[in-house]
Amino acid sequence: MPTALTGAMACEVIKLRSLRSTWITTLIAVAFGLALSLMDVAHTANAWPHMTTADRAQFDPVGDSLSGFAFAVLAFGVLGVLGISSEYTTGLIRSTLTATPRRTLSYTAKTLVIGGFALLLGELTAFTSFFIGQAVLAKQHLDVGLGTPGVLRAVSCAGLYLFVVTVVGYGLGAVIRHTAGAIAALFALVYLGYGAAKAVEGWSALPSKLMLSNAADTLGQLHPHPLHPERTPSLSFALFDLALYLALALTCGAWRFTRDAA
Amino acid sequence: MKRPARPGIVMDVIRCEHLTKRFGRKVAVDDLTFEVQPARVTGYLGPNGAGKSTTIRAVLGLDTPDAGRALVDGVPYRQAEQPLRRVGALLDAGAVHPGRTARAHLAALAATNHIRRSRIEEVLALTGLADVAQRRIGTYSLGMKQRLGIAAALLGDPPVLIFDEPANGLDPEGIRWIRSLMRSLAGEGRTVLVSSHLMSEMALTVDHLLVIGRGRLLADVPITDFIPAGASLEDAYLNLTESAVEYRTEGTGH
Ligand SMILES: Nc1ncnc2c1ncn2[C@@H]1O[C@H](COP(=O)(O)OP(=O)(O)OP(=O)(O)O)[C@@H](O)[C@H]1O
Ligand SMILES: [Mg+2]
């Protein structure tokens, strides 16, 4: 059914797939995440017979099979940033807004397309990484199935985390309207924020519990057995974190998007 | 493309009512009121920084006016249902992503207004870009980008067309082509608004003139009434805008 929204979404789909940077960033995000995760589980599977009990206690069949995404997540964020910041840096935004002058319509269309793509890509790579990891771990009979309690939650939440970081990048791109600036802000939020929150733990553990990376640790592992329980959010707190970042990114992005573009 | 006329609203008319736009303390457009009528080419003239592009951005809903309003068919552009089918605009050749091909760029725009795919090939052929449509826009020359901007403006076959300095970077053949294009668009009964600094070009192209200086309207007249006998458009224009020029070069005074 052709409506204004489907038209605007079709435009966003064409824009997304007609750029080489989309494909390169996607490839890097997926390949990097899968490769690092695979190396991690392959090492564990090989070293297992010689590992100490303490080391074995740290092993997480799900979390380890997804560990590469702690780094590859940045590529997802960059995908989100580029999806909107490049419109401003290139000047394309003037064409976009001339074709779809209703700001809420164009923002909704763009958000649905980029968010939908990130969610699909995030879940797809999380499940792929999980299954590859389990195939490797099966050699030592360390693998788990999706039916094991907590496994489905951990894998799907790992994909959800990739989606949320993409949307956070998207929101930053919308607010900052500048690719390099938005990527720097994303990097600060995801990585440097972790260290900053750790530094103030003497006063309050709340900032640490609000960190995206700590939320991802809780959500993406089978048995959250944190080394530092004081800085690790509970499962429900971590889900709240994701929802909070999602809502903040989309709201700030929407607010800025409806302001005039230079 | 016949539409039912709404009572009390003149179709295909661009109308600015007391339009005012400030950037900080700078008043870019100052209480502008005018109408652009169909079936003729209206030239929009004024010195650098006079506020021509700002007016056009306000008409397209890209800049929010501080006071007054800009309407097409009696409604603000931002409320238009399928705006590309109502108004086609060339703002500047830079409103593109250099990494995309011309065909993909036009396809994305066409999708928003459910414009048939074959129309993309038509405007590519019309603007002479058919052979390079699969190349990334980043590899285009200024004139080729300008042609792409004109192709985008024509995409929705709109009854109202706005061109901001369309001759920018065009070769002589291209300049002649855009002139005859604008003449034939007006001949078909469409509304054409064009800004330019090329006086001899404007003298050949436009029927009506809007002249602004420092954001204020200086003239709104048929071109025949604007040029005194024996003078050129350039003479008449320079006379009128003499006091409104902001960025004057040194040593070239007459
Ligand atoms: N985004 C902006 N921020 C601040 N000032 C602006 C902005 N856009 C335009 N201006 C100012 O508004 C005034 C009008 O600019 P505008 O681009 O409309 O002029 P113009 O008539 O199109 O000039 P030109 O013939 O050089 O294209 C100028 O003084 C310009 O510096
Ligand atoms: Mg201008």
PDB file of C-alpha atoms in Angstrom, chain A residues 78-173:
ATOM      1  CA  VAL A  78      29.534   3.775  13.027  1.00  0.00           C
ATOM      2  CA  LEU A  79      26.854   2.334  10.741  1.00  0.00           C
ATOM      3  CA  GLY A  80      24.275   4.228  12.766  1.00  0.00           C
ATOM      4  CA  VAL A  81      26.313   7.445  12.767  1.00  0.00           C
ATOM      5  CA  LEU A  82      26.896   7.346   8.994  1.00  0.00           C
ATOM      6  CA  GLY A  83      23.241   6.631   8.313  1.00  0.00           C
ATOM      7  CA  ILE A  84      22.373  10.174   9.323  1.00  0.00           C
ATOM      8  CA  SER A  85      25.514  12.316   9.748  1.00  0.00           C
ATOM      9  CA  SER A  86      26.545  11.854   6.108  1.00  0.00           C
ATOM     10  CA  GLU A  87      23.297  13.547   5.048  1.00  0.00           C
ATOM     11  CA  TYR A  88      24.427  16.683   6.838  1.00  0.00           C
ATOM     12  CA  THR A  89      28.122  16.609   5.941  1.00  0.00           C
ATOM     13  CA  THR A  90      27.356  16.103   2.253  1.00  0.00           C
ATOM     14  CA  GLY A  91      24.370  18.471   2.063  1.00  0.00           C
ATOM     15  CA  LEU A  92      22.081  15.668   0.897  1.00  0.00           C
ATOM     16  CA  ILE A  93      19.746  16.513   3.788  1.00  0.00           C
ATOM     17  CA  ARG A  94      18.429  19.452   1.753  1.00  0.00           C
ATOM     18  CA  SER A  95      17.329  17.053  -1.005  1.00  0.00           C
ATOM     19  CA  THR A  96      15.881  14.622   1.522  1.00  0.00           C
ATOM     20  CA  LEU A  97      13.860  17.282   3.320  1.00  0.00           C
ATOM     21  CA  THR A  98      12.655  18.767   0.048  1.00  0.00           C
ATOM     22  CA  ALA A  99      11.315  15.355  -0.949  1.00  0.00           C
ATOM     23  CA  THR A 100       9.847  14.567   2.484  1.00  0.00           C
ATOM     24  CA  PRO A 101       9.308  17.952   4.131  1.00  0.00           C
ATOM     25  CA  ARG A 102       7.415  16.588   7.117  1.00  0.00           C
ATOM     26  CA  ARG A 103      10.190  16.159   9.639  1.00  0.00           C
ATOM     27  CA  THR A 104       8.463  13.544  11.784  1.00  0.00           C
ATOM     28  CA  LEU A 105       7.770  11.498   8.665  1.00  0.00           C
ATOM     29  CA  SER A 106      11.332  11.563   7.353  1.00  0.00           C
ATOM     30  CA  TYR A 107      12.779  10.901  10.822  1.00  0.00           C
ATOM     31  CA  THR A 108      10.399   8.000  11.439  1.00  0.00           C
ATOM     32  CA  ALA A 109      11.186   6.467   8.055  1.00  0.00           C
ATOM     33  CA  LYS A 110      14.940   6.770   8.546  1.00  0.00           C
ATOM     34  CA  THR A 111      14.773   5.425  12.094  1.00  0.00           C
ATOM     35  CA  LEU A 112      12.666   2.423  11.090  1.00  0.00           C
ATOM     36  CA  VAL A 113      14.951   1.513   8.177  1.00  0.00           C
ATOM     37  CA  ILE A 114      18.288   1.946   9.944  1.00  0.00           C
ATOM     38  CA  GLY A 115      16.980   0.530  13.227  1.00  0.00           C
ATOM     39  CA  GLY A 116      15.349  -2.408  11.454  1.00  0.00           C
ATOM     40  CA  PHE A 117      18.511  -3.141   9.502  1.00  0.00           C
ATOM     41  CA  ALA A 118      20.618  -3.002  12.679  1.00  0.00           C
ATOM     42  CA  LEU A 119      18.254  -5.252  14.616  1.00  0.00           C
ATOM     43  CA  LEU A 120      18.213  -7.825  11.835  1.00  0.00           C
ATOM     44  CA  LEU A 121      21.964  -7.674  11.353  1.00  0.00           C
ATOM     45  CA  GLY A 122      22.640  -7.726  15.116  1.00  0.00           C
ATOM     46  CA  GLU A 123      20.479 -10.775  15.800  1.00  0.00           C
ATOM     47  CA  LEU A 124      21.698 -12.566  12.698  1.00  0.00           C
ATOM     48  CA  THR A 125      25.361 -12.162  13.609  1.00  0.00           C
ATOM     49  CA  ALA A 126      24.745 -12.978  17.289  1.00  0.00           C
ATOM     50  CA  PHE A 127      23.045 -16.262  16.424  1.00  0.00           C
ATOM     51  CA  THR A 128      25.610 -17.071  13.730  1.00  0.00           C
ATOM     52  CA  SER A 129      28.448 -16.422  16.135  1.00  0.00           C
ATOM     53  CA  PHE A 130      26.749 -18.532  18.792  1.00  0.00           C
ATOM     54  CA  PHE A 131      26.273 -21.530  16.502  1.00  0.00           C
ATOM     55  CA  ILE A 132      29.832 -21.351  15.149  1.00  0.00           C
ATOM     56  CA  GLY A 133      31.123 -21.114  18.711  1.00  0.00           C
ATOM     57  CA  GLN A 134      29.107 -24.107  19.859  1.00  0.00           C
ATOM     58  CA  ALA A 135      30.338 -26.175  16.923  1.00  0.00           C
ATOM     59  CA  VAL A 136      33.915 -25.458  18.018  1.00  0.00           C
ATOM     60  CA  LEU A 137      33.210 -26.075  21.703  1.00  0.00           C
ATOM     61  CA  ALA A 138      31.487 -29.366  20.873  1.00  0.00           C
ATOM     62  CA  LYS A 139      34.944 -30.934  20.424  1.00  0.00           C
ATOM     63  CA  GLN A 140      35.411 -30.688  24.204  1.00  0.00           C
ATOM     64  CA  HIS A 141      31.696 -31.275  24.900  1.00  0.00           C
ATOM     65  CA  LEU A 142      31.519 -27.749  26.295  1.00  0.00           C
ATOM     66  CA  ASP A 143      28.700 -26.640  24.024  1.00  0.00           C
ATOM     67  CA  VAL A 144      25.177 -25.730  25.055  1.00  0.00           C
ATOM     68  CA  GLY A 145      21.948 -25.697  23.049  1.00  0.00           C
ATOM     69  CA  LEU A 146      19.437 -22.906  22.595  1.00  0.00           C
ATOM     70  CA  GLY A 147      17.065 -24.859  24.848  1.00  0.00           C
ATOM     71  CA  THR A 148      19.340 -24.563  27.895  1.00  0.00           C
ATOM     72  CA  PRO A 149      17.847 -22.037  30.319  1.00  0.00           C
ATOM     73  CA  GLY A 150      19.239 -18.554  29.752  1.00  0.00           C
ATOM     74  CA  VAL A 151      20.894 -19.301  26.415  1.00  0.00           C
ATOM     75  CA  LEU A 152      18.197 -17.844  24.189  1.00  0.00           C
ATOM     76  CA  ARG A 153      18.088 -14.745  26.388  1.00  0.00           C
ATOM     77  CA  ALA A 154      21.860 -14.278  26.277  1.00  0.00           C
ATOM     78  CA  VAL A 155      22.167 -14.690  22.507  1.00  0.00           C
ATOM     79  CA  SER A 156      19.183 -12.532  21.618  1.00  0.00           C
ATOM     80  CA  CYS A 157      20.275  -9.850  24.094  1.00  0.00           C
ATOM     81  CA  ALA A 158      23.743  -9.802  22.518  1.00  0.00           C
ATOM     82  CA  GLY A 159      22.047  -9.016  19.193  1.00  0.00           C
ATOM     83  CA  LEU A 160      19.882  -6.447  20.938  1.00  0.00           C
ATOM     84  CA  TYR A 161      22.991  -4.750  22.309  1.00  0.00           C
ATOM     85  CA  LEU A 162      24.422  -4.387  18.797  1.00  0.00           C
ATOM     86  CA  PHE A 163      21.120  -2.852  17.724  1.00  0.00           C
ATOM     87  CA  VAL A 164      21.071  -0.421  20.656  1.00  0.00           C
ATOM     88  CA  VAL A 165      24.633   0.768  19.989  1.00  0.00           C
ATOM     89  CA  THR A 166      23.712   1.323  16.329  1.00  0.00           C
ATOM     90  CA  VAL A 167      20.766   3.448  17.409  1.00  0.00           C
ATOM     91  CA  VAL A 168      22.948   5.331  19.913  1.00  0.00           C
ATOM     92  CA  GLY A 169      25.339   6.109  17.034  1.00  0.00           C
ATOM     93  CA  TYR A 170      22.365   7.165  14.945  1.00  0.00           C
ATOM     94  CA  GLY A 171      21.104   9.482  17.686  1.00  0.00           C
ATOM     95  CA  LEU A 172      24.570  10.999  18.141  1.00  0.00           C
ATOM     96  CA  GLY A 173      24.858  11.473  14.382  1.00  0.00           C
TER      97      GLY A 173
END
